[in-house]
XYZ file of C-alpha atoms in Angstrom:
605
model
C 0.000 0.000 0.000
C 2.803 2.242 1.046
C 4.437 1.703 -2.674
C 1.020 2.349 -4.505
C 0.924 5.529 -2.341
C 4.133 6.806 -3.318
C 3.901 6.137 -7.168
C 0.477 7.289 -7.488
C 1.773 10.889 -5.286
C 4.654 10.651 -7.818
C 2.512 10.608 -11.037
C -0.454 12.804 -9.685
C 2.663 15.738 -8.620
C 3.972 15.119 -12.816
C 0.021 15.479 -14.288
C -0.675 18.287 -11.429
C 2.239 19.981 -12.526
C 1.629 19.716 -16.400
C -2.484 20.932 -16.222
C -1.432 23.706 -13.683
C 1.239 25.175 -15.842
C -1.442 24.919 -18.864
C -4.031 26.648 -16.719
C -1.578 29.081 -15.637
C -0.617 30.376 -19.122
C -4.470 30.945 -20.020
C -5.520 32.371 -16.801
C -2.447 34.837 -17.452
C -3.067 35.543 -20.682
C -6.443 36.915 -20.178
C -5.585 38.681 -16.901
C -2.858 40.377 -19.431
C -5.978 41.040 -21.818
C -8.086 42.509 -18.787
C -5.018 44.711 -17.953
C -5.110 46.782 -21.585
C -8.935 47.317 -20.482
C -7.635 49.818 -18.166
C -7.203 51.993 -21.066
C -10.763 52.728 -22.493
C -11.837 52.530 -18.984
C -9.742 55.578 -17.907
C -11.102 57.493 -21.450
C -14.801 56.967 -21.033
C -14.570 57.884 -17.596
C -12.549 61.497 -18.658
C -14.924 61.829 -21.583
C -18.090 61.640 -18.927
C -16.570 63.484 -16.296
C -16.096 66.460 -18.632
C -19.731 65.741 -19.717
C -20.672 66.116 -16.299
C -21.072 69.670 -15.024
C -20.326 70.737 -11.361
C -22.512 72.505 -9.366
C -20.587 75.137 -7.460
C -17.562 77.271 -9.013
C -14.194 76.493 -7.939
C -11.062 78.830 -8.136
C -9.790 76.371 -11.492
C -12.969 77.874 -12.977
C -11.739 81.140 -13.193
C -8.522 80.437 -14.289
C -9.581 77.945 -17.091
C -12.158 78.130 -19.276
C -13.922 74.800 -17.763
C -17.148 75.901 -17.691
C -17.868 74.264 -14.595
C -17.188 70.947 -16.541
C -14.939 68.050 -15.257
C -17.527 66.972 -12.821
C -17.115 63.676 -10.152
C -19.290 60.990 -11.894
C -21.578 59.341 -9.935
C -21.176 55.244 -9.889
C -24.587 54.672 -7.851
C -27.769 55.416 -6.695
C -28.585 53.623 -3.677
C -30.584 56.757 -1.953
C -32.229 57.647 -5.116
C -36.302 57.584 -6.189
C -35.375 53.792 -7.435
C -34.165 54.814 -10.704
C -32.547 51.879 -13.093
C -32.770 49.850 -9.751
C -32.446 46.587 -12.335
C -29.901 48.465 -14.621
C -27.805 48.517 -11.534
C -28.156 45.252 -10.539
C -27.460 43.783 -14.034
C -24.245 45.945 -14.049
C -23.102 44.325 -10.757
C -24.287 40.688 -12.398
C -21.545 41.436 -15.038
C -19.001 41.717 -12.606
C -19.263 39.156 -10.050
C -17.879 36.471 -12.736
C -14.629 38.816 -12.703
C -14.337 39.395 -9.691
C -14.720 35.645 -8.291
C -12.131 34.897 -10.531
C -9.533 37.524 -10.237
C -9.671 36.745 -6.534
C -10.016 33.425 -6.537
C -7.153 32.371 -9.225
C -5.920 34.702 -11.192
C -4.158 37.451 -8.346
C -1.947 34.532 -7.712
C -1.659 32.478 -10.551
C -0.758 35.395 -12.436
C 0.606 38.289 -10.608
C 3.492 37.632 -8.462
C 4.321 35.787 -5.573
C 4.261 38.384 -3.175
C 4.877 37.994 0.508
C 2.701 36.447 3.333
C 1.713 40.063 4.496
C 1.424 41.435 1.633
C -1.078 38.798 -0.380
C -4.140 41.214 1.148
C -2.893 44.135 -0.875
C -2.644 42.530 -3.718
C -6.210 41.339 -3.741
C -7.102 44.772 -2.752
C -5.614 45.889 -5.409
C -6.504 43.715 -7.796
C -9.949 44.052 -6.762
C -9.486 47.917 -7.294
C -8.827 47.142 -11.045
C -11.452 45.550 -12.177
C -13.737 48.134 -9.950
C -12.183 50.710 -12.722
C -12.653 48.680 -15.260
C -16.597 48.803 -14.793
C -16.811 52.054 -13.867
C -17.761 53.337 -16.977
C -20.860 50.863 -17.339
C -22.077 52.459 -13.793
C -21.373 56.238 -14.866
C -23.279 55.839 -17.697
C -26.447 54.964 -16.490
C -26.292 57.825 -14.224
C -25.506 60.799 -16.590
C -27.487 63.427 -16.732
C -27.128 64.111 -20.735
C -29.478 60.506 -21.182
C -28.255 60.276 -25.073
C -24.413 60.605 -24.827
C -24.741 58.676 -21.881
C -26.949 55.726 -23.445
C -24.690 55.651 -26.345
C -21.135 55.609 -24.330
C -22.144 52.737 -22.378
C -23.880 51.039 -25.393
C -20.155 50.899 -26.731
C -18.414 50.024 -23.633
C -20.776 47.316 -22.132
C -21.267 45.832 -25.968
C -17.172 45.524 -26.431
C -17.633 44.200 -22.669
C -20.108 41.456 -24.055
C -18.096 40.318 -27.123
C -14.972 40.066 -24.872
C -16.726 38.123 -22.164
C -18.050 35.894 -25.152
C -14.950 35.217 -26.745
C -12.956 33.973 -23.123
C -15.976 31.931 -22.671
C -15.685 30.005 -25.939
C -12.088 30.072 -25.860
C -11.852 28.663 -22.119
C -14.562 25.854 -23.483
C -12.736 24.712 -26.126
C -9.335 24.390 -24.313
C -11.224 23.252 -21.314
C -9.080 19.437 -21.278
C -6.291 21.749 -20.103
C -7.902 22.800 -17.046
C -7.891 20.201 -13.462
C -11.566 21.337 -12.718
C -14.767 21.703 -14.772
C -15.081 25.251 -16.262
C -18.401 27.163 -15.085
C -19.761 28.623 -18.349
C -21.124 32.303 -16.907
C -24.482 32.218 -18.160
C -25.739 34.752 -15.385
C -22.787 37.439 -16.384
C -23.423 36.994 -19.539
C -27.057 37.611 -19.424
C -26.771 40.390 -17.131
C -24.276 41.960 -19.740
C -26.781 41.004 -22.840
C -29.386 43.189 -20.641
C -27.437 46.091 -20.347
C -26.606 46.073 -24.235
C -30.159 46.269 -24.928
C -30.958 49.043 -21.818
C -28.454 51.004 -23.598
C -29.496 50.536 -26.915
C -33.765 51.181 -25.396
C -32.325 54.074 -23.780
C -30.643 56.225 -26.664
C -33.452 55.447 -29.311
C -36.178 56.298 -26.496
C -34.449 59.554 -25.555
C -33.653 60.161 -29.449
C -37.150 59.643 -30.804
C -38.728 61.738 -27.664
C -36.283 64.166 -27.590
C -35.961 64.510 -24.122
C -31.951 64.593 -23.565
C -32.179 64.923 -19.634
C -33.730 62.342 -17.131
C -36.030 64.534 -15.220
C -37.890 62.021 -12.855
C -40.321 62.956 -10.512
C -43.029 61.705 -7.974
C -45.313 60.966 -11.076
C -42.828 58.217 -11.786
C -43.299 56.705 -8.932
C -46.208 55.107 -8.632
C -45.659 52.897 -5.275
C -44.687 56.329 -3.435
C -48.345 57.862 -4.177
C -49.966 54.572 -3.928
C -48.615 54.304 -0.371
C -49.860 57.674 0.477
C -53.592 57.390 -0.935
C -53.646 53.778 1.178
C -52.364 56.285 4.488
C -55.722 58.630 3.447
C -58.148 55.976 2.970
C -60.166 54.403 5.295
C -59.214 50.750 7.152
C -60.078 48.327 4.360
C -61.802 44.995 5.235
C -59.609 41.612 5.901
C -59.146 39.997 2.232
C -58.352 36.282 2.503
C -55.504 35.256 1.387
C -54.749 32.858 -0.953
C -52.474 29.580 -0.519
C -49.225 30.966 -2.367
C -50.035 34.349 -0.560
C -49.344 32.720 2.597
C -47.087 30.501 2.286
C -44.778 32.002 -0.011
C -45.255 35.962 -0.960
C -47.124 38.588 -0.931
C -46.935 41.351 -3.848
C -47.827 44.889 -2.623
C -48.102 47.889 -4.941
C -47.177 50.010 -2.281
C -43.541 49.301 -2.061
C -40.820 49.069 -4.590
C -37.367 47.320 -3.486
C -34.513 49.390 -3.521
C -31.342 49.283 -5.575
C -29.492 48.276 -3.107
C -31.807 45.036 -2.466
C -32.196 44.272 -6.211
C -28.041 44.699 -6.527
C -28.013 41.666 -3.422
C -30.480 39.769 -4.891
C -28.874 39.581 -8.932
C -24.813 39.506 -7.282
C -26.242 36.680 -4.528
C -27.378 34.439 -7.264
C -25.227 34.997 -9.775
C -22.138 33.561 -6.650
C -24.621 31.049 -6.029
C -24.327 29.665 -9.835
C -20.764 29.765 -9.414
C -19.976 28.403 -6.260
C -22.132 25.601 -7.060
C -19.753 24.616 -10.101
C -16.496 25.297 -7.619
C -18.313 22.710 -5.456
C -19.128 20.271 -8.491
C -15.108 20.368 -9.309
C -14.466 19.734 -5.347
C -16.182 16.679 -5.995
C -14.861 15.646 -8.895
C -10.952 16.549 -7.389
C -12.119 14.558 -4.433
C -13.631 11.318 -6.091
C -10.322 11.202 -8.204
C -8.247 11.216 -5.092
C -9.655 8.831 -3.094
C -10.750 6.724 -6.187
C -7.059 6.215 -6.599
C -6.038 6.127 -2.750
C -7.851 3.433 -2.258
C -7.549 1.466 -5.221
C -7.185 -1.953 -2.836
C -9.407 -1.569 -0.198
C -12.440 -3.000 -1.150
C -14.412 -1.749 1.335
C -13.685 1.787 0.841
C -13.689 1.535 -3.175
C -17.480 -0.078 -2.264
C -18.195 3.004 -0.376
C -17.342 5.541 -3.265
C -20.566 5.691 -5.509
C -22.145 6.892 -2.450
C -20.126 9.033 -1.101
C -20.093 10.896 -4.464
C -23.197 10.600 -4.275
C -23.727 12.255 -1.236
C -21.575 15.080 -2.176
C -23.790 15.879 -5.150
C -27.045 15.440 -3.353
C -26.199 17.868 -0.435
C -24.601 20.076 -2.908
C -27.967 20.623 -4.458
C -29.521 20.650 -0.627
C -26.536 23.670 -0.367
C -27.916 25.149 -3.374
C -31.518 25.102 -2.834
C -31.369 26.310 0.561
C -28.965 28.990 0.373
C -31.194 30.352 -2.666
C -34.710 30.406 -0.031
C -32.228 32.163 1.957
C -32.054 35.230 -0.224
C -35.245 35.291 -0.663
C -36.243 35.250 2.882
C -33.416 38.270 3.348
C -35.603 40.028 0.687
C -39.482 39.496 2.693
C -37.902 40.088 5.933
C -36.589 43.509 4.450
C -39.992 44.408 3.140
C -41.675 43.480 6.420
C -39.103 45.330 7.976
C -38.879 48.804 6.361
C -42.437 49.122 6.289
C -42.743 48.631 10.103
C -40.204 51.494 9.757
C -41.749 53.707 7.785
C -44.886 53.671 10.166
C -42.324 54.601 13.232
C -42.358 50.790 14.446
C -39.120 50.267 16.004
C -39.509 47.126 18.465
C -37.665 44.166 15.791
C -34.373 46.460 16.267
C -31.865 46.638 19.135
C -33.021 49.162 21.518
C -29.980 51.004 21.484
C -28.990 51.631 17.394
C -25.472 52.926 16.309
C -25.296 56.685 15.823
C -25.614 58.085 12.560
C -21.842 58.110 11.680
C -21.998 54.577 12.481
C -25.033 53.822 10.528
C -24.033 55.175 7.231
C -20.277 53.771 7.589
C -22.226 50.473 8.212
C -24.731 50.475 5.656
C -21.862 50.986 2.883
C -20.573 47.564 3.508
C -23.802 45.811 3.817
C -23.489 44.375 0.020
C -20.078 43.102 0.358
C -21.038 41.862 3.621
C -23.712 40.213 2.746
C -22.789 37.902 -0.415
C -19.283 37.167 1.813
C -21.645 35.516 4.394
C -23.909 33.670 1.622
C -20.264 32.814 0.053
C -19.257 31.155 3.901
C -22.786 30.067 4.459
C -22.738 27.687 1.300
C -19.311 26.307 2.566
C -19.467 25.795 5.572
C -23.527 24.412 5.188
C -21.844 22.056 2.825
C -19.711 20.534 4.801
C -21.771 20.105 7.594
C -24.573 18.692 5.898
C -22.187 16.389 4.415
C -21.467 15.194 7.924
C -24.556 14.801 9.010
C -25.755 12.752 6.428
C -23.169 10.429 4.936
C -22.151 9.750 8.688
C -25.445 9.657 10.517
C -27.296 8.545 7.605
C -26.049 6.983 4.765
C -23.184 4.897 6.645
C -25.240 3.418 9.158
C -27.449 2.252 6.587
C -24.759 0.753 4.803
C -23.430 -1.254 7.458
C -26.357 -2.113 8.944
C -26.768 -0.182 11.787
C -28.957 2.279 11.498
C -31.959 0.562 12.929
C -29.421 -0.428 16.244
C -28.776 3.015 16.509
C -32.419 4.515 16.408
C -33.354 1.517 18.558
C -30.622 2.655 20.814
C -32.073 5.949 20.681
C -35.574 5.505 21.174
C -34.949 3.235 24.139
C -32.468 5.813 25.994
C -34.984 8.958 25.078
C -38.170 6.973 26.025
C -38.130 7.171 30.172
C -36.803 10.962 29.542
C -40.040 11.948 28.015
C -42.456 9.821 29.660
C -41.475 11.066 32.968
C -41.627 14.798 31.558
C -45.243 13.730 30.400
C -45.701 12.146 33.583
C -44.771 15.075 35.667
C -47.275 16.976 33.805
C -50.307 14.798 34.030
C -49.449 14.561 38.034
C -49.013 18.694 38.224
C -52.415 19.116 36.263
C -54.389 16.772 38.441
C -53.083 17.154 41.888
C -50.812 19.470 42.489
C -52.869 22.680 40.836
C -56.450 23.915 41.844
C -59.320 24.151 40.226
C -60.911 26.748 37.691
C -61.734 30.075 39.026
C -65.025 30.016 36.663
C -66.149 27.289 34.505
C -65.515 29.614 31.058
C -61.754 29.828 32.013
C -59.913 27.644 29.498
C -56.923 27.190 31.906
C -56.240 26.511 35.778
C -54.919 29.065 37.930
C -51.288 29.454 39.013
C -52.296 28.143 42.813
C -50.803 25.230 44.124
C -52.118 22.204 46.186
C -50.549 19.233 48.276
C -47.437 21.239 48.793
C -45.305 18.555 50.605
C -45.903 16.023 47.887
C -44.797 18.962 45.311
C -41.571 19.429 47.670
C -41.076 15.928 47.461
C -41.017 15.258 44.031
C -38.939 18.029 43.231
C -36.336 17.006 45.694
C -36.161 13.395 43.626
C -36.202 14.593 40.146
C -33.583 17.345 41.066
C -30.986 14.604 40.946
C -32.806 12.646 37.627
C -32.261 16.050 35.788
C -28.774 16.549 36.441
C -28.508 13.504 34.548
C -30.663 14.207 32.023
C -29.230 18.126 31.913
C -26.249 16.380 30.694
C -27.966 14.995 27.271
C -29.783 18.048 26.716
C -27.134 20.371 26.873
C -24.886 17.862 24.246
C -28.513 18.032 22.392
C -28.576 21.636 22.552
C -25.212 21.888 20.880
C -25.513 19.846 18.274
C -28.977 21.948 17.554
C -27.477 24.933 17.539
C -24.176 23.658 15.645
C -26.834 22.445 12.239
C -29.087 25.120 12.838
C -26.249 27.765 13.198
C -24.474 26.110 9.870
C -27.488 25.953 7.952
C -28.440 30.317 8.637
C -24.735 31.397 8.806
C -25.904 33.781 5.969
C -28.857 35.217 7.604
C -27.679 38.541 8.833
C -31.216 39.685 9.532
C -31.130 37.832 12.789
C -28.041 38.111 15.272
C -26.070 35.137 16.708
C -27.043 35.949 20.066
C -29.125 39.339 20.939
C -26.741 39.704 24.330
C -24.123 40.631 22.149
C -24.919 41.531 18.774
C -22.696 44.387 18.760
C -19.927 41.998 18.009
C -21.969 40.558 14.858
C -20.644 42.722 12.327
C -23.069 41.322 9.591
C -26.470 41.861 12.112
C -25.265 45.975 12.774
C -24.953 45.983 8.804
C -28.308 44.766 8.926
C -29.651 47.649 11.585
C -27.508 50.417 9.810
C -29.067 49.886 6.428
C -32.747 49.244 7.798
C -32.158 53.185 9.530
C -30.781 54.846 6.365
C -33.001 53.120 4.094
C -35.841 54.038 6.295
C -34.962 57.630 6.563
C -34.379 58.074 2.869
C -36.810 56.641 0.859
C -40.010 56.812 3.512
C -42.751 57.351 1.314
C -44.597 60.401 3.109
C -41.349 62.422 3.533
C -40.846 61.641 0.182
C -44.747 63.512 -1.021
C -44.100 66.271 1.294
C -40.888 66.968 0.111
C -41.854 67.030 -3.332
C -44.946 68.748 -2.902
C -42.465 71.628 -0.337
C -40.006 71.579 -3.234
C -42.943 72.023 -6.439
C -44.671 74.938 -4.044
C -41.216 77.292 -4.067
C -39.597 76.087 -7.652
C -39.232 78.654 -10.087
C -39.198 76.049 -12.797
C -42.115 74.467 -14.762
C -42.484 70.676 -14.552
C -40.826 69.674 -17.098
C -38.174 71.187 -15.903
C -37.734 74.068 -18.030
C -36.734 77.185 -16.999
C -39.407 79.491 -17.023
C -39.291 82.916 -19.707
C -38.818 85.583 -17.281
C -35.630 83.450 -15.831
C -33.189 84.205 -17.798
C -34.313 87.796 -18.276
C -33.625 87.501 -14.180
C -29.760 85.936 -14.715
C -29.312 88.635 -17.461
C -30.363 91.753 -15.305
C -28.367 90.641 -12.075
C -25.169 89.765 -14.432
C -25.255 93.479 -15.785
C -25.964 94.567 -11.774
C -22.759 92.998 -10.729
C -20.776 94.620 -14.006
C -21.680 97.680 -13.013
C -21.311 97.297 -9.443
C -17.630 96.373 -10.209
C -17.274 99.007 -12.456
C -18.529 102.213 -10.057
C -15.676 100.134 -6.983
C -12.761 100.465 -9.190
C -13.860 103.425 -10.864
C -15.472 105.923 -7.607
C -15.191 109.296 -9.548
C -18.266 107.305 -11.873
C -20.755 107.988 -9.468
C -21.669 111.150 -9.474
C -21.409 110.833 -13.187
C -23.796 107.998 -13.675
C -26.681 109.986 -14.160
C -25.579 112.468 -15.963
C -23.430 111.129 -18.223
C -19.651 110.736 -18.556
C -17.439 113.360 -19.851
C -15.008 112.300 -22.748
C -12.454 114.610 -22.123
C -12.877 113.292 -18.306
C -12.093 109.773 -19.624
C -8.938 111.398 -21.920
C -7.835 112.787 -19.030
C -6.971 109.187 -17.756
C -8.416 109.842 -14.500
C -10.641 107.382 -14.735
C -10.263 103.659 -15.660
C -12.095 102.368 -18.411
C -14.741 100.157 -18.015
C -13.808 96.249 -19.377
C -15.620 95.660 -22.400
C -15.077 91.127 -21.623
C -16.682 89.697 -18.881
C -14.597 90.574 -15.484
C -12.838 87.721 -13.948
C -11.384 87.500 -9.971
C -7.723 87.685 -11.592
C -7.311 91.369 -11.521
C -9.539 91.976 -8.143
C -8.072 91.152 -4.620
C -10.721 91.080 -1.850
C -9.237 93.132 1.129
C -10.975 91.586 3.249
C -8.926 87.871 2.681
C-alpha cells in the first residue's frame, strides 16, 4: 500500500504539474488582456466626467475656461427615487464572474508571488482594477445628458459582451487543459446582454422623444403615491388570502425594493451559480483522489458511488437552501422597512449605532452580505455532508442504522415519559381548580405542597442527569441550525451581544438609512415643499422671465464692479460721462469682456 501511495503521489505531482502550468498560461493571458482594459476605462470615464457639469464654481474655474465641466461621476444610486434599480443590478451581475475569478485564481496564478503580508494588498488591489474597469458601465447609467450617456455605455458594455463571449468560448474549447470543470457564466453573460439592450432602449427612447435629460419625478413613482392614498383611505376589510399568498409571498403595490436590495439579490445568485460549479469540481478533485487512494481496499472503493453521491445530493440541498435564503433576506426587508416607515421600532436593538456609524455600516452591507452567503454555502456544505453520509447513509450501509435509532428511542423513552408524567401529576393534583367554569386554563395556585416538595427534591438529581444529554442536544442543535443560517444577517447570533456581529449591525444600519431616505410620506411632502417654491415648470424648463432675471443681475454685478474700481463714476452715472474726463486718464475704463477675480483682490482675505 505504502508503494502504490508513493507512485500514485509521484505521477499525480507530474500530471498536477503539467495541467497547472497549462491553466496558468491561459488564466495569465487573459488577466494580461483585462489589464489593456484599463485603457478605455480611464477614457470613457474622462470623456463623462467632462460631460458632467459641477454645481458650485471652484477657483480652477476662473482660471480655465472649464465651464464648470470636469464633474465627479456618480457610480450609484442607492438613496435615489429607485431609478434603473435593475440596470444597476445587471451591471453588478456582469461583474461578479470577474471578480470571483480575479480573486479566486488569477491574483496569484498570475501576478506575483508576493509575501505572506502582503497577499491582502494585492487582492485589494486587484480588486481595485477591475472596480475601474466597470466604472464606466455604472457612470453611464447615471448621466445626466441621457443620449451621450446611453450611447457611451452602449459601446463600452457591448465591447464588454463580445470580450466576455470570446474567453468563454475560448476557455470551453481548451477546457481538457484545465484540473476542474469550467463554469460557463451564463448569469454574467445575461446580465451583460441586458445592459446592451438598456443602452441601446435608452438612446433610441431619448432620441425619438427628444428629451436629452432624465427629469424624474413623484409621477414616476407610482408605489410612493400609492402608499400615500392607502395612508388617506379608510381601514379596508380583511381579504383572505390565498395559498401561495401565505405561504410564499405577498406582492404589494405600495412598495418598490430598492437598488441596493435588487443589486443583493442579482450579485447573490449569480455567486450562487458559481460556487455551485467550484463545489461540483471539489467533488470531482475529491472522487479522483480517493478513487485512486484506495484502489485496494475493497471496502472503501465499495463506499465511493455513495459518497459521491452524497456530495452531489447535499450540494444541491446547499444550493436550494442557500437560494430560499435570499429570498427570505428580501421578505424580511420588506416586512421590515415598512414597520419602519410607520415609526415601528420594536424588531431592532433598543440602542442603534449613531448616525456616523449607521451610514459607515450600511456601505458595507453588500459586500457583507454575499461574503456571508459565500461562507454560508461552505461551511452548510460541509456540515450537511457530515450529518448525512455519517449519521445517515453509513449506518445504513453497514447495517446499523436501525441499532442506533433503537438505541435511541430506548435511551430517550423514560426521559419523556417522565416529563409527560410530571405533567399529568401537576395538572391533576398538584394545581387547583378553575376560578369560573368559562376559564380555558387553571390558575397558578398550588395544592398538596409537601408532595410537590417531594417530588422536586427526587427529580432534582434525575435532571442533572438528564441536563447532561440536553445540553450535548442543545449543541448539536445549535451547531446544524447555526451552519445551515450562517448567511442570515437579519437575525443576530445571540441578541446579548450583537454588537460583536458585524453582519447583524450591517443589517440595523441599512434598515435606519433606508428608512430615513426613501419613507414614502417624507418623500410627497418633500416634493410637494419643493414644487410649491420652484421657479421652474415641470418639465423642468426654466421658465421665460428666468433668464431675463440671470441677465439683469449679471449686468448689476458689471456695473457694481465698475462704479468700486472706478469711484469718480458715481456722481457721473446719471448724468453722463465726460469724454475729455475719460482722456484725461483719470478714470479707468470700463472692461468691455466679462470681469474675472484675476485682476480683483478682496481686502478683506
Amino acid at each position: 500500500m505504502a508503494t502504490s501511495l508513493e507512485d500514485y503521489s509521484g505521477n499525480f505531482g507530474e500530471e498536477a504539474s503539467d495541467s497547472s502550468s497549462g491553466k496558468q498560461h491561459e488564466f495569465c493571458r487573459y488577466t494580461n488582456i483585462v489589464h489593456y482594459w484599463l485603457i478605455p476605462a480611464v477614457l470613457f470615464t474622462v470623456m463623462v466626467s467632462f460631460l458632467q457639469k459641477r454645481r458650485t464654481k471652484h477657483a480652477i474655474d476662473f482660471k480655465c475656461p472649464l465651464n464648470q465641466r470636469f464633474g465627479l461621476p456618480l457610480p450609484l444610486k442607492l438613496l435615489s427615487l429607485h431609478s434603473n434599480r435593475w440596470a444597476f443590478a445587471m451591471a453588478f451581475g456582469a461583474t461578479a464572474n470577474v471578480v470571483v475569478d480575479r480573486i479566486g485564481q488569477e491574483t496569484f496564478l498570475c501576478l506575483f508571488n508576493a509575501p505572506s503580508w502582503a497577499k491582502v494588498f494585492v487582492v485589494l488591489v486587484s480588486a481595485m482594477e477591475v472596480a475601474l474597469i466597470h466604472y464606466p458601465i455604472f457612470i453611464c447609467l447615471t448621466l445626466e445628458n441621457k443620449v451621450l450617456g446611453n450611447l457611451m455605455g452602449f459601446i463600452y458594455t457591448l465591447a464588454w459582451f463580445a470580450f466576455q463571449v470570446y474567453k468563454t468560448v475560448d476557455q470551453q474549447n481548451h477546457k481538457d487543459m484545465y484540473e476542474e470543470a469550467l463554469a460557463v457564466p451564463v448569469p454574467a453573460l445575461l446580465c451583460c446582454t441586458f445592459l446592451v439592450l438598456n443602452f441601446l432602449r435608452g438612446f433610441l427612447k431619448q432620441l425619438t422623444s427628444g428629451c436629452f435629460r432624465d427629469n424624474q419625478g413623484l409621477r414616476d413613482l407610482p408605489h410612493v403615491t400609492a402608499y400615500v392614498k392607502h395612508l388617506l383611505k379608510p381601514g379596508d376589510a380583511v381579504v383572505k388570502k390565498s395559498l401561495f399568498q401565505r405561504l410564499a409571498y405577498e406582492w404589494d403595490p405600495c412598495f418598490h425594493y430598492p437598488a441596493r436590495m435588487i443589486i443583493v439579490l442579482v450579485m447573490a445568485l449569480n455567486t450562487i451559480y458559481q460556487i455551485a460549479f467550484v463545489q461540483l469540481s471539489l467533488v470531482i478533485k475529491l472522487h479522483e483522489i480517493i478513487r485512486n487512494l484506495t484502489a485496494e481496499a475493497n471496502m472503501i472503493s465499495a463506499l465511493l458511488p455513495d459518497f459521491d453521491m452524497t456530495l452531489i445530493v447535499t450540494s444541491f440541498l446547499t444550493v436550494f437552501i442557500t437560494v430560499y435564503h435570499t429570498f427570505q433576506i428580501m421578505v424580511q426587508y420588506r416586512t421590515q422597512i415598512r414597520k419602519l416607515y410607520k415609526g415601528d421600532w420594536t424588531g431592532l436593538p433598543p440602542k442603534l449605532p449613531h448616525s456616523d456609524v449607521a451610514v459607515a455600516r450600511s456601505i458595507t452591507y453588500i459586500g457583507i452580505q454575499i461574503a456571508f452567503l459565500i461562507s454560508g454555502m461552505a461551511v452548510m456544505n460541509v456540515m450537511l455532508f457530515v450529518v448525512v453520509y455519517f449519521v445517515i447513509v453509513l449506518p445504513i450501509k453497514q447495517g446499523l442504522f436501525r441499532t442506533a435509532i433503537r438505541d435511541i428511542i430506548i435511551n430517550a423513552a423514560p426521559v419523556v415519559l417522565v416529563l409527560y408524567l410530571l405533567m399529568v401529576i401537576t395538572r391533576w393534583f398538584f394545581l387547583q381548580q378553575k376560578l369560573s367554569p368559562t376559564d380555558k386554563k387553571k390558575p397558578l395556585a398550588l395544592n398538596n405542597i409537601r408532595a410537590l416538595e417531594n417530588i422536586s427534591y427526587f427529580c432534582l438529581f434525575f435532571y442533572i442527569v438528564e441536563g447532561a444529554m440536553a445540553s450535548a442536544m442543545r449543541l448539536l442543535t445549535s451547531f446544524v441550525l447555526g451552519s445551515l443560517s450562517i448567511a442570515r444577517i437579519d437575525h443576530p447570533t445571540m441578541s446579548v451581544v450583537s454588537r460583536l456581529d458585524a453582519g447583524y449591525w450591517a443589517w440595523v444600519s441599512v434598515l435606519m438609512v433606508d428608512s430615513t431616505h426613501t419613507n414614502p410620506t417624507v418623500l410627497a411632502f418633500s416634493h410637494i415643499l419643493a414644487k410649491s417654491v420652484s421657479t421652474s415648470s415641470p418639465d423642468g424648463v426654466p421658465e421665460g422671465r428666468t433668464e431675463q432675471w440671470r441677465h439683469r443681475a449679471r449686468c448689476r454685478w458689471w456695473l457694481g464692479y465698475t462704479l468700486l474700481r472706478n469711484p469718480t463714476l458715481v456722481p457721473l452715472r446719471r448724468g453722463g460721462c465726460d469724454l475729455n474726463i475719460l482722456a484725461s486718464g483719470e478714470l479707468t475704463p470700463v472692461p468691455q469682456s466679462p470681469v474675472t477675480f484675476d485682476s480683483f483682490t478682496n481686502p478683506l482675505l
